[in-house]
Coordinates of C-alpha atoms and ligand atoms in Angstrom, one line a residue:
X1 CA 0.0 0.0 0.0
X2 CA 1.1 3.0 -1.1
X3 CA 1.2 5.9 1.8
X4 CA 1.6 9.5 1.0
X5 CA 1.4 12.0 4.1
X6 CA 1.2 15.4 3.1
X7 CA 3.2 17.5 6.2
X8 CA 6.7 17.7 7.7
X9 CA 5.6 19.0 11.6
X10 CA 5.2 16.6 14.6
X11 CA 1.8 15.0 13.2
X12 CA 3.8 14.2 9.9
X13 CA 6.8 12.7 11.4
X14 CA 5.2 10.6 13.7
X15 CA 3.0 9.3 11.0
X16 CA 5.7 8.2 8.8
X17 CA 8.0 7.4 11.6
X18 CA 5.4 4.5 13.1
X19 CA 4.1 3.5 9.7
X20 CA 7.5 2.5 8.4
X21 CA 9.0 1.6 11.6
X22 CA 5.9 -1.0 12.6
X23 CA 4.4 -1.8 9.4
X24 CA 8.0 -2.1 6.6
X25 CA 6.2 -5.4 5.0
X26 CA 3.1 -3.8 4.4
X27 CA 3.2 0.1 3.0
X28 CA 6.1 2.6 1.6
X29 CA 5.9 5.8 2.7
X30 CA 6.2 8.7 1.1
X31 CA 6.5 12.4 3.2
X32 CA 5.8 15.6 1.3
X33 CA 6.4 19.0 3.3
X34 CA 7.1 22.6 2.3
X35 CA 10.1 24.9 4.7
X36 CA 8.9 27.7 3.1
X37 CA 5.4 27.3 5.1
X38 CA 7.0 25.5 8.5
X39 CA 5.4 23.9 10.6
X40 CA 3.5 25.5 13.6
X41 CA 6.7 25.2 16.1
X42 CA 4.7 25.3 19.3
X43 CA 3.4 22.0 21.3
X44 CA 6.1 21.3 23.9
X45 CA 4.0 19.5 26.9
X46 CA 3.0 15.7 26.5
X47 CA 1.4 12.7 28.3
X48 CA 2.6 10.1 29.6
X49 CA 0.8 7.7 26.7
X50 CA 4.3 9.5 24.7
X51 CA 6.5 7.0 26.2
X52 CA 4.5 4.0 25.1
X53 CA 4.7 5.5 21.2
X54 CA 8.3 6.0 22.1
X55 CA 8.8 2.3 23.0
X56 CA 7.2 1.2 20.3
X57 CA 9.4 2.6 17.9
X58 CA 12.3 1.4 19.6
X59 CA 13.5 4.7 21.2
X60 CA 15.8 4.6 24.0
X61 CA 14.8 7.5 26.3
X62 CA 17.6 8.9 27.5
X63 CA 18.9 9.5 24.4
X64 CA 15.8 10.9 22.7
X65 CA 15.6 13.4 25.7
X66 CA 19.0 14.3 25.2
X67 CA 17.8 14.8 21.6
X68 CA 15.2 17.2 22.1
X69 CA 16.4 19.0 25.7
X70 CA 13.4 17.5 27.2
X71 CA 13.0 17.2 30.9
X72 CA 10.5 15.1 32.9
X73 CA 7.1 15.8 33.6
X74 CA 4.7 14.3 36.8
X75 CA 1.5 16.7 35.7
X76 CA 0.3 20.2 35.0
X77 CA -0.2 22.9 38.0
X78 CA -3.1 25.0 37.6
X79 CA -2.6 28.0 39.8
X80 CA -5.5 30.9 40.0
X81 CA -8.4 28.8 38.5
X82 CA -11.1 28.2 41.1
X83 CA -10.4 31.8 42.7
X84 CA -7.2 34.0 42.1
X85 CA -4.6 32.4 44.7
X86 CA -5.2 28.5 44.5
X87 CA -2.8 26.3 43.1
X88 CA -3.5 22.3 42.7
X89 CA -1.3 19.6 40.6
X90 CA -3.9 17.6 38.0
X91 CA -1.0 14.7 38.8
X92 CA 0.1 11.9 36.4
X93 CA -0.7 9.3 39.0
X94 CA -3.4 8.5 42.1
X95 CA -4.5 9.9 44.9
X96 CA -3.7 7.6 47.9
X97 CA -2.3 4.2 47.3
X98 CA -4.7 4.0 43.9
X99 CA -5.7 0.4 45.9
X100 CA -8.6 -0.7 47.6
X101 CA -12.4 -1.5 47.4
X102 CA -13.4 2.2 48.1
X103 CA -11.5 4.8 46.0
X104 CA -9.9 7.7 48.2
X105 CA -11.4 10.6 47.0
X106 CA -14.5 9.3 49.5
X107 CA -12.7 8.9 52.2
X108 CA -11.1 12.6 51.5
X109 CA -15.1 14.0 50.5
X110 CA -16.4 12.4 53.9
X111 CA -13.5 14.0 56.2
X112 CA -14.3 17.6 54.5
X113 CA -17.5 17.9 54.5
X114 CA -17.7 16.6 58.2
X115 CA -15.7 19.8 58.4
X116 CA -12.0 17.9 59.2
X117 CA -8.7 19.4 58.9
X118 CA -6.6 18.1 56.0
X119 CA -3.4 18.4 54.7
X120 CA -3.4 19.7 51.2
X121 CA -4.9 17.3 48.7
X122 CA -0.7 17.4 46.6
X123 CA 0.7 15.9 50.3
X124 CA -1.8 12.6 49.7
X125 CA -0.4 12.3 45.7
X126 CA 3.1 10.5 45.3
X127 CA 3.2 12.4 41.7
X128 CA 1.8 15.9 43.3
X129 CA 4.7 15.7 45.9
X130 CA 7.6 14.7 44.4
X131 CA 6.7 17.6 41.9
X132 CA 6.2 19.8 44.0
X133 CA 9.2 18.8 45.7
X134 CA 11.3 19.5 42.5
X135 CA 12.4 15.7 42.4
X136 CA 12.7 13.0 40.1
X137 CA 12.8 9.1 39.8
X138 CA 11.2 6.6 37.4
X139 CA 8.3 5.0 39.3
X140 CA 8.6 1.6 40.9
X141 CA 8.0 -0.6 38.5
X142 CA 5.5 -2.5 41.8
X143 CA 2.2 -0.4 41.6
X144 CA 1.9 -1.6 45.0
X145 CA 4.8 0.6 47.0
X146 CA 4.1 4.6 47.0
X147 CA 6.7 5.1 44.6
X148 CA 4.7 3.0 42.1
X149 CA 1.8 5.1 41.8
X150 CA 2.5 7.5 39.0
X151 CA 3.6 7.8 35.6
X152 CA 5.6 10.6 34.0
X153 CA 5.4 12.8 30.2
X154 CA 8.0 14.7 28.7
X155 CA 8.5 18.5 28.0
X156 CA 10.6 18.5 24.8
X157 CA 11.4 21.5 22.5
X158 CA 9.1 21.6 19.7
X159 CA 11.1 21.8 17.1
X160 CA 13.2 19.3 18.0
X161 CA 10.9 16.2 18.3
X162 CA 9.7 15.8 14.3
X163 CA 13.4 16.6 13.1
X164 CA 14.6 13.4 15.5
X165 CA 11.6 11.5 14.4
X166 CA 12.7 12.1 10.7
X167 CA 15.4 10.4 11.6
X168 CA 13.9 7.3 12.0
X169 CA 11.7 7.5 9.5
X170 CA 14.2 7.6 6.9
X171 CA 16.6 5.2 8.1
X172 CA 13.3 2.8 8.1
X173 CA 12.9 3.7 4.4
X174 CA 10.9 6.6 4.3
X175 CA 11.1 9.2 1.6
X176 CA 10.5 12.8 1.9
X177 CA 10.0 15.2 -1.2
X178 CA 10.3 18.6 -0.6
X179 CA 7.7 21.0 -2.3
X180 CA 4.4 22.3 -1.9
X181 CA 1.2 20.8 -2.8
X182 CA -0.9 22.8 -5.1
X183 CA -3.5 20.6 -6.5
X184 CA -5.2 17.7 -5.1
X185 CA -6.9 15.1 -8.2
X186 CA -9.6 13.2 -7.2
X187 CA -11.2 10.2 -8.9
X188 CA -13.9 11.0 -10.6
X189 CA -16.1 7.8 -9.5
X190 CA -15.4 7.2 -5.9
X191 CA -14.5 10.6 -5.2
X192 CA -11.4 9.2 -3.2
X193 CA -8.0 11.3 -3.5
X194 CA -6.0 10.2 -6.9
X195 CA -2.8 11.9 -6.7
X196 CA -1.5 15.4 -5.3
X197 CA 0.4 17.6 -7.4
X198 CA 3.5 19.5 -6.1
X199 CA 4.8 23.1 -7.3
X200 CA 7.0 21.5 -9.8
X201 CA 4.6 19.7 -11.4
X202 CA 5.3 16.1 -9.9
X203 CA 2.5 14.2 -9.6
X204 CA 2.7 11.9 -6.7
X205 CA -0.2 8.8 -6.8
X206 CA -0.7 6.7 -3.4
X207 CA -3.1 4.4 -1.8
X208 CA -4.2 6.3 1.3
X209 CA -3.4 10.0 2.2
X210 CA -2.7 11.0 5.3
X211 CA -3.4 14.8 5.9
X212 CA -0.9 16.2 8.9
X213 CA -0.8 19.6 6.5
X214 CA -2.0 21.4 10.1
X215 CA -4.5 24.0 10.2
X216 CA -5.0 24.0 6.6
X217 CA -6.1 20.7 6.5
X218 CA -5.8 20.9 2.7
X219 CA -6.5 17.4 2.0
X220 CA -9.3 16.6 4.2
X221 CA -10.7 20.3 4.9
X222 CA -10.3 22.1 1.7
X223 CA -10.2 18.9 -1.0
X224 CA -12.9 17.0 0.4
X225 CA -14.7 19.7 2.5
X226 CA -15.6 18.0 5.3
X227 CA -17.6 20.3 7.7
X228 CA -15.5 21.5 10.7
X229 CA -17.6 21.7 14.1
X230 CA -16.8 24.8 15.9
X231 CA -17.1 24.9 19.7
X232 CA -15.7 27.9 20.6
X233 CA -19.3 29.0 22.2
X234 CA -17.3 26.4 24.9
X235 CA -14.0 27.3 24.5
X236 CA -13.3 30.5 23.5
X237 CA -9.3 30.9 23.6
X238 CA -8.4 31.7 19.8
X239 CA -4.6 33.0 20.1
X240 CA -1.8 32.4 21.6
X241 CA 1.4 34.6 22.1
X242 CA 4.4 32.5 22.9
X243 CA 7.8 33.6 24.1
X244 CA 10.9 31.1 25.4
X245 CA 13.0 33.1 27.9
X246 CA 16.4 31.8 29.9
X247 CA 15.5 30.1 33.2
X248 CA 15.8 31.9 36.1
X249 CA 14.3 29.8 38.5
X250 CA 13.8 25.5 39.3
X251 CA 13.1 23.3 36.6
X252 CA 10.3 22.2 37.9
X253 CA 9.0 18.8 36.8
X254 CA 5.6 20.5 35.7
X255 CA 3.7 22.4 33.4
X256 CA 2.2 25.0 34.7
X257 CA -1.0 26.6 33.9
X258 CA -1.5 30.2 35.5
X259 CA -5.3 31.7 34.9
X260 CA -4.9 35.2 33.5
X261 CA -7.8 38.1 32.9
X262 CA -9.2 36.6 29.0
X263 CA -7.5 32.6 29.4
X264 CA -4.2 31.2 31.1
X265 CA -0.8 31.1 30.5
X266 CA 1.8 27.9 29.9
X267 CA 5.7 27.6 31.4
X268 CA 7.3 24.9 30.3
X269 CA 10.6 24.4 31.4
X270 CA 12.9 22.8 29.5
X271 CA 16.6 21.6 29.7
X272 CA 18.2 24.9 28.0
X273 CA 15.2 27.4 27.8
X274 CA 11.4 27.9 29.7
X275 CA 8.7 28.2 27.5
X276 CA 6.1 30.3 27.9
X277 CA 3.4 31.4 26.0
X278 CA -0.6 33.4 26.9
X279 CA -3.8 31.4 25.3
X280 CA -6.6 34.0 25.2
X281 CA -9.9 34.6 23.8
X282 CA -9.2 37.5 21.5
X283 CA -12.6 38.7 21.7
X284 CA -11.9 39.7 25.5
X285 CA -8.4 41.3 25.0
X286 CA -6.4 42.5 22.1
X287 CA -3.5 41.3 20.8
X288 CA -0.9 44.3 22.2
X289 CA -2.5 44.0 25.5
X290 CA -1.9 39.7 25.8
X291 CA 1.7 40.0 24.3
X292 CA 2.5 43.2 27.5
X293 CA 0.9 41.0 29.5
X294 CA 2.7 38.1 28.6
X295 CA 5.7 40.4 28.3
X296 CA 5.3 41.3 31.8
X297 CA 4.9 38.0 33.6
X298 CA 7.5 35.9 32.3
X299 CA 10.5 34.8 34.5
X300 CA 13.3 35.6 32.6
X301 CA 15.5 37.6 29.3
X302 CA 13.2 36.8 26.3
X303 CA 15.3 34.6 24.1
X304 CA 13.0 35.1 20.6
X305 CA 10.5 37.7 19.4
X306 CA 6.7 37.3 20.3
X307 CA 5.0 35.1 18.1
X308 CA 1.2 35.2 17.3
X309 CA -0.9 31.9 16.4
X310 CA -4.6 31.8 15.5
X311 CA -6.7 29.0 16.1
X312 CA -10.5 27.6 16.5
X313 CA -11.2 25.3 19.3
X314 CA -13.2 21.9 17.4
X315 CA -12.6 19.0 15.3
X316 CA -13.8 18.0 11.5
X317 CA -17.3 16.4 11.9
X318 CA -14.9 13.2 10.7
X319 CA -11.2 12.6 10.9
X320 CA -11.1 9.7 7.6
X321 CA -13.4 10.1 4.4
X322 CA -12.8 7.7 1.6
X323 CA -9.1 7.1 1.4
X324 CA -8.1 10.4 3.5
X325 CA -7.2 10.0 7.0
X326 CA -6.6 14.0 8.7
X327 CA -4.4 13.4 11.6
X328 CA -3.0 16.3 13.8
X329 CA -4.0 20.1 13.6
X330 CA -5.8 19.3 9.7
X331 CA -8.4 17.1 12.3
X332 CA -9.1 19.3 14.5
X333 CA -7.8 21.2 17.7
X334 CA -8.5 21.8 21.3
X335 CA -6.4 24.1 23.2
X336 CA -3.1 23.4 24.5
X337 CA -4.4 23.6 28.7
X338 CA -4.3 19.7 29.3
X339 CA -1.2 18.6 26.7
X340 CA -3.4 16.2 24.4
X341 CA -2.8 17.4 21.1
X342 CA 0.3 15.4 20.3
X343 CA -2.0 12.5 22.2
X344 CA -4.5 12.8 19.5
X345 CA -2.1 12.3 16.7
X346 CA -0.2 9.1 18.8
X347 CA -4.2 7.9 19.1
X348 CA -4.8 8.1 15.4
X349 CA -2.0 6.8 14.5
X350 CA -2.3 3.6 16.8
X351 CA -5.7 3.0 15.6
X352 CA -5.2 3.5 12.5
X353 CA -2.7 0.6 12.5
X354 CA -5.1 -1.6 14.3
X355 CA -7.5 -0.9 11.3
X356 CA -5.1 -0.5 8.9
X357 CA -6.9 -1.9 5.3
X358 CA -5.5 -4.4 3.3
X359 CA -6.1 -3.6 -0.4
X360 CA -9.7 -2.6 -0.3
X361 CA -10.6 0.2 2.8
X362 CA -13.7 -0.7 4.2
X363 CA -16.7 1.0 5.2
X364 CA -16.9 -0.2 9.0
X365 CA -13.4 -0.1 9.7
X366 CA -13.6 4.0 8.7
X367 CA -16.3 4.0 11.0
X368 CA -14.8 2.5 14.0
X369 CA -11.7 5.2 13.4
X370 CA -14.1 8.1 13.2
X371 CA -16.1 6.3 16.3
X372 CA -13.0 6.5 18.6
X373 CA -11.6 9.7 17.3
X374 CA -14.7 11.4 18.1
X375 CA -14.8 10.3 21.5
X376 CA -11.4 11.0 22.2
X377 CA -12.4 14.9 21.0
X378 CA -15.7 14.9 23.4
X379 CA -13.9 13.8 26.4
X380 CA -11.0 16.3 26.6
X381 CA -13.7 19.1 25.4
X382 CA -15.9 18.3 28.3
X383 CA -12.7 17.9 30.9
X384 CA -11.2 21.4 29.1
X385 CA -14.3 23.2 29.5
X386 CA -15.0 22.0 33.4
X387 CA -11.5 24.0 34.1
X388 CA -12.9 27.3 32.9
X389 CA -16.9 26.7 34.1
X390 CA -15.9 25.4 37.7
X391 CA -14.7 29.0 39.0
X392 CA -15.8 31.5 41.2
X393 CA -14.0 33.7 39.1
X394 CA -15.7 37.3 38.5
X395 CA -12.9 39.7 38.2
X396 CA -13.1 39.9 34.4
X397 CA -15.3 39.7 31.4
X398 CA -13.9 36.4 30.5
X399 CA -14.5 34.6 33.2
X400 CA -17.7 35.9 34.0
X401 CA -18.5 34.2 30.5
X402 CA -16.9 30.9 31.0
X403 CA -18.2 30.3 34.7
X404 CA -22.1 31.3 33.3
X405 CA -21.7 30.0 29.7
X406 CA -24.6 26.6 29.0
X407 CA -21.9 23.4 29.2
X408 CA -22.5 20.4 27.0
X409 CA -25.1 17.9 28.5
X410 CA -22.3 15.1 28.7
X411 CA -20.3 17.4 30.9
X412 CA -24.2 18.3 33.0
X413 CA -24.1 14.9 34.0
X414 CA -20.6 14.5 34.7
X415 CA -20.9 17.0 37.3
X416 CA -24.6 15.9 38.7
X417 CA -22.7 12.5 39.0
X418 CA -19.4 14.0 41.1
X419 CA -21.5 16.5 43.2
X420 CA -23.9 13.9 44.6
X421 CA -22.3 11.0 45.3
X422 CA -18.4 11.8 44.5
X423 CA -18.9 9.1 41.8
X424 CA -16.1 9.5 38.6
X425 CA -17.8 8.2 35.3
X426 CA -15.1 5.1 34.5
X427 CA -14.4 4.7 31.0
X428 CA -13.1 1.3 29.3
X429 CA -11.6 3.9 26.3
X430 CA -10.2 7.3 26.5
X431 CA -7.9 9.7 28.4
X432 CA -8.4 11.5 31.5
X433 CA -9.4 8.8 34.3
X434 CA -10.3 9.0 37.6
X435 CA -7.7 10.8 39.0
X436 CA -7.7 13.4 36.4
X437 CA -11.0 14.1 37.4
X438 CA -10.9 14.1 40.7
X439 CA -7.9 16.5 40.7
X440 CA -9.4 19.2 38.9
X441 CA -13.0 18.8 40.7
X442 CA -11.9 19.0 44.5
X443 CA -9.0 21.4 42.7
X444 CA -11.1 23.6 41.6
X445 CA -13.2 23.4 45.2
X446 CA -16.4 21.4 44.0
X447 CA -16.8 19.2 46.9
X448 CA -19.3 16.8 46.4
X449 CA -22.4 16.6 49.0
X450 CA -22.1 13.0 49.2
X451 CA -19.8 10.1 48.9
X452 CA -20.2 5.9 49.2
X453 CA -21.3 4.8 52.5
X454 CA -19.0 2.1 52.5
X455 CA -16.5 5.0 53.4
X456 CA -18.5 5.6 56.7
X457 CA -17.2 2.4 58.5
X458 CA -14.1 3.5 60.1
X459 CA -14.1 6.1 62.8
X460 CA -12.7 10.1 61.6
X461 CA -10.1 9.6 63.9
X462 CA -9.0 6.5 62.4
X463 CA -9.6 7.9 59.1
X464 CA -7.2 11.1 59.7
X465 CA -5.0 9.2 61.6
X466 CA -4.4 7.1 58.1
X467 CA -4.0 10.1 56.2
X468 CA -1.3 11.7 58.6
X469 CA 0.6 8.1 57.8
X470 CA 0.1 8.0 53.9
X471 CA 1.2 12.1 54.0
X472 CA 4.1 11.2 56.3
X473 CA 5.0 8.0 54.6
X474 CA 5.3 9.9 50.8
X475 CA 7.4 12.6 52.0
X476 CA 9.8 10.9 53.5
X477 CA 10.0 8.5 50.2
X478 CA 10.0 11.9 48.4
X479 CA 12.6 13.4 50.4
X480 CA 15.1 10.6 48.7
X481 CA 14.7 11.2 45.6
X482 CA 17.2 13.2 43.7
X483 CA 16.6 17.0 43.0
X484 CA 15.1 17.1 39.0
X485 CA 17.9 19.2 37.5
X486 CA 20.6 16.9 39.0
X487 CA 18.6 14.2 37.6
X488 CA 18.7 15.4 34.0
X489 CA 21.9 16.1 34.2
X490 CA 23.2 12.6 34.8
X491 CA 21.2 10.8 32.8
X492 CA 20.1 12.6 29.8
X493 CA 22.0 16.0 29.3
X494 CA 22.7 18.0 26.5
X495 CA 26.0 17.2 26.0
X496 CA 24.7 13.6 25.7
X497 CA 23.2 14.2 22.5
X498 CA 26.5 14.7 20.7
Ligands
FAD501 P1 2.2 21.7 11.7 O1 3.3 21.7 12.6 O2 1.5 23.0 11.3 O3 2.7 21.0 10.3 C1 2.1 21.1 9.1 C2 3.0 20.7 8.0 O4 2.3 20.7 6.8 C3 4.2 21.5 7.8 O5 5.3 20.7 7.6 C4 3.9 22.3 6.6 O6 5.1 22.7 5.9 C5 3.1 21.3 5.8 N1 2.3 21.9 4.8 C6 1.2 22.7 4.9 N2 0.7 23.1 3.7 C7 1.5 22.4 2.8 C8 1.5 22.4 1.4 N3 0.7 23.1 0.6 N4 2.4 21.6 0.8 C9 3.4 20.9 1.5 N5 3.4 20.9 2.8 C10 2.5 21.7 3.5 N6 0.3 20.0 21.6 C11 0.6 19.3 22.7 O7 0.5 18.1 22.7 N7 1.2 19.9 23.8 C12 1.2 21.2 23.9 O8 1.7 21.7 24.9 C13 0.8 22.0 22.8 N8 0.8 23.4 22.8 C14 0.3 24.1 21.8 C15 0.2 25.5 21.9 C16 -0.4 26.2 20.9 C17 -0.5 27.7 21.0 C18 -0.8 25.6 19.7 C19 -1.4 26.3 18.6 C20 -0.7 24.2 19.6 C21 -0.2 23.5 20.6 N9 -0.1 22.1 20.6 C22 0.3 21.3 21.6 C23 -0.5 21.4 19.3 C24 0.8 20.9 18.6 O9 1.6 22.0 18.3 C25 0.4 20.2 17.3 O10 -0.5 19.2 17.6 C26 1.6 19.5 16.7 O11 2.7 20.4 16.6 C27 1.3 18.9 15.4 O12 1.1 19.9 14.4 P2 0.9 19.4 12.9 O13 2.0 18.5 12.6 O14 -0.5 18.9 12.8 O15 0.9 20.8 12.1

């Protein structure tokens, strides 16, 4: 099967990096992509589902790190959300031990509302406090012991990941033309993509076109037209100003997420530079005042000019039509807050090699893909929107809109669920599990009124006495483990990438 993917950015390279790494026997690959448009450069936070793509294609992490200055992250800080002064860790791991017949986010929801004293919800977290500690370790590979109970993402330099990626690709026999497409030919009876034409005139035939041409989405959007849902009535953010600066302070093991007057803005620490950059809803603040804003607020020297994006938050109605799969920014986008766009392309890629057609694409498989993609895009849309919509926010226009706004009916019962009974909708499929959930709730100060009974047989006093031994237990582990930077610096430096 022939495979032409039309883009050079992190959605392209990962394409033709797992396609000719995991199936050689079965497809060439062919890469098209055009320096003089670029590629969109920004997109520096990940999840921890990275490190199984990363496996996968046989990467050994320390030197891919070194590779792309990345350092280690245990989960995203959100500071100023729920009201202008809090600060919670949405953690890459469980609250508790993450064992036992009764989750313990009941136990915690029983001891509040009877009005108890707790420790802050990041001491009860392994992954919250060795983050906040500014420490590292890879987890214990037993889930059982504390130091088990989390996993860990990267924060890599954006333009550095497709560039190592290519690497791979091409030593696994992928071929890259460069030039810009100009024309798309479709065939005339099935309506499915023929052959793109470059600006040279080469015509360039395949089996199955994979659009990663980003925002354009020139294949799937503009060739075939499919119809792109906008939800910015939900999310409004439509620009972002970034800005890397030096690092003046700890490299923390975090992204963070700091609420500003008309959205939030990133810091991303990496090995030799922070990034930093302000999402905002353009129709609450102009463009001068986010970039002196942004301007004003970052830690350190500026390293590189201010640089403007525009985007829509919402996804093309489907992701594959006839024999055009979109994958990355050409499918569809949701803001950058909870890391998942670079999930979105590893999760279309991965099921599109589970469905991946023979000779002859067929109709169900298509469906299944568009199935799964789909409900990959409702569930970080509802868990995006609960960050702005659970606030008590009113000190701008912004959030006075986000905290009143109508939220989708999935999202409705979501909450009617947590704020009864403390119970977590489980899914079988999906990102963002419990503890996701759970973090940004209670983070974000929605206690719920209830919780399961079968929390209610020990005694408070046995129950905080617990608590005071978990807390104690994981900071002394923490306490062990080595400080972050020191960590990078033995095992996967800079220099290491020579
Ligand atoms: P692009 O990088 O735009 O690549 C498009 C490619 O198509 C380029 O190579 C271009 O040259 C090529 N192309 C376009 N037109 C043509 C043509 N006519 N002919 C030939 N080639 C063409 N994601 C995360 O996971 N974590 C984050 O922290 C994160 N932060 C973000 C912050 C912002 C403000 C934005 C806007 C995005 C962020 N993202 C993040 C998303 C992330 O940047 C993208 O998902 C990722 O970079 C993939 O982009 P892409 O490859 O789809 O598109």
């Amino acid at each position: 099967m022939r495979i032409v993917v039309v883009g050079g950015g992190t959605a392209g390279w990962m394409t033709a990096a797992a396609f000719a790494r995991l199936l050689p026997e079965t497809c060439s690959v062919r890469l098209i992509e055009s320096e003089a448009i670029g590629v969109v450069g920004v997109g520096e936070a990940t999840l921890p589902h990275i490190r199984a793509f990363n496996v996968r294609l046989g990467i050994n992490e320390a030197e891919f790190m070194a590779r792309t200055r990345a350092t280690f992250k245990l989960g995203i800080e959100f500071r100023d959300w729920g009201k202008i002064g809090d600060s919670y860790i949405h953690p890459f791991g469980t609250f508790g031990r993450g064992s036992g017949a009764i989750d313990f986010h009941h136990y915690w929801t029983r001891l509040l509302r009877k009005g108890a004293e707790l420790p802050s919800l990041d001491t009860v977290s392994y992954a919250c406090a060795l983050a906040r500690a500014g420490r590292f370790a890879h987890p214990d590979p037993d889930g059982r012991q504390l130091a088990g109970t989390f996993g860990y993402a990267y924060q890599f330099d954006a333009l550095l990941f497709a560039p190592y990626l290519r690497g791979i690709a091409e030593e696994m026999g992928a071929r890259r033309t460069e030039g810009k497409v100009t024309r798309v030919e479709r065939d005339g009876e099935s309506g499915d993509i023929a052959a793109i034409v470059l600006d040279d005139d080469e015509r360039i035939e395949g089996d199955l076109f994979i659009d990663c041409s980003g925002f354009r989405a020139l294949l799937l959007g503009r060739a075939l037209e499919e119809p792109f849902e906008d939800w910015s009535r939900w999310l409004p953010t439509d620009r972002a100003v970034a800005m890397p600066c030096r690092t003046r302070t700890a490299m923390t093991p975090y992204t963070s997420a700091i609420a500003m007057p008309a959205g939030w803005r990133w810091r991303i620490p990496l090995q030799h530079r922070t990034g930093n950059g302000y999402v905002y809803a353009s129709s609450f603040v102009s463009d001068d005042q986010a970039q002196a804003a942004l301007e004003a607020a970052v830690e350190g020297e500026a390293i590189a000019s201010p640089r403007l994006l525009h985007f829509k938050a919402g996804r093309r109605r489907r992701s594959w039509v006839g024999n055009c799969v979109a994958i990355g920014l050409a499918s569809g986008f949701l803001e950058p807050l909870e890391s998942t766009s670079i999930y979105l392309v590893q999760q279309a890629i991965t099921t599109l090699i589970e469905l991946f057609p023979e000779r002859h694409i067929a109709e169900s498989d298509r469906d299944e893909f568009n199935r799964i993609i789909d409900l990959e895009y409702d569930r970080i849309r509802d868990f995006l929107i609960l960050h702005y919509h659970a606030t008590t926010r009113s000190d701008s226009a912004f959030w006075d809109y986000v905290r009143t706004m109508p939220i989708p009916d999935s999202l409705a019962e979501k909450l009617a669920l947590w704020r009864e009974r403390a119970r977590v909708v489980k899914y079988r499929e999906g990102v963002f599990l419990e503890a996701s959930w759970i973090a940004v709730y209670l983070g974000q100060g929605i206690v719920p009124n209830g919780w399961d009974p079968r929390a209610d047989t020990a005694s408070a006093e046995t129950l905080a006495h617990s608590l005071e031994i978990l807390r104690a237990a994981i900071a002394s582990d923490v306490a062990g483990r080595p400080d972050h930077r020191a960590f990078i610096e033995r095992y996967c430096a800079i220099a290491q990438a020579a």
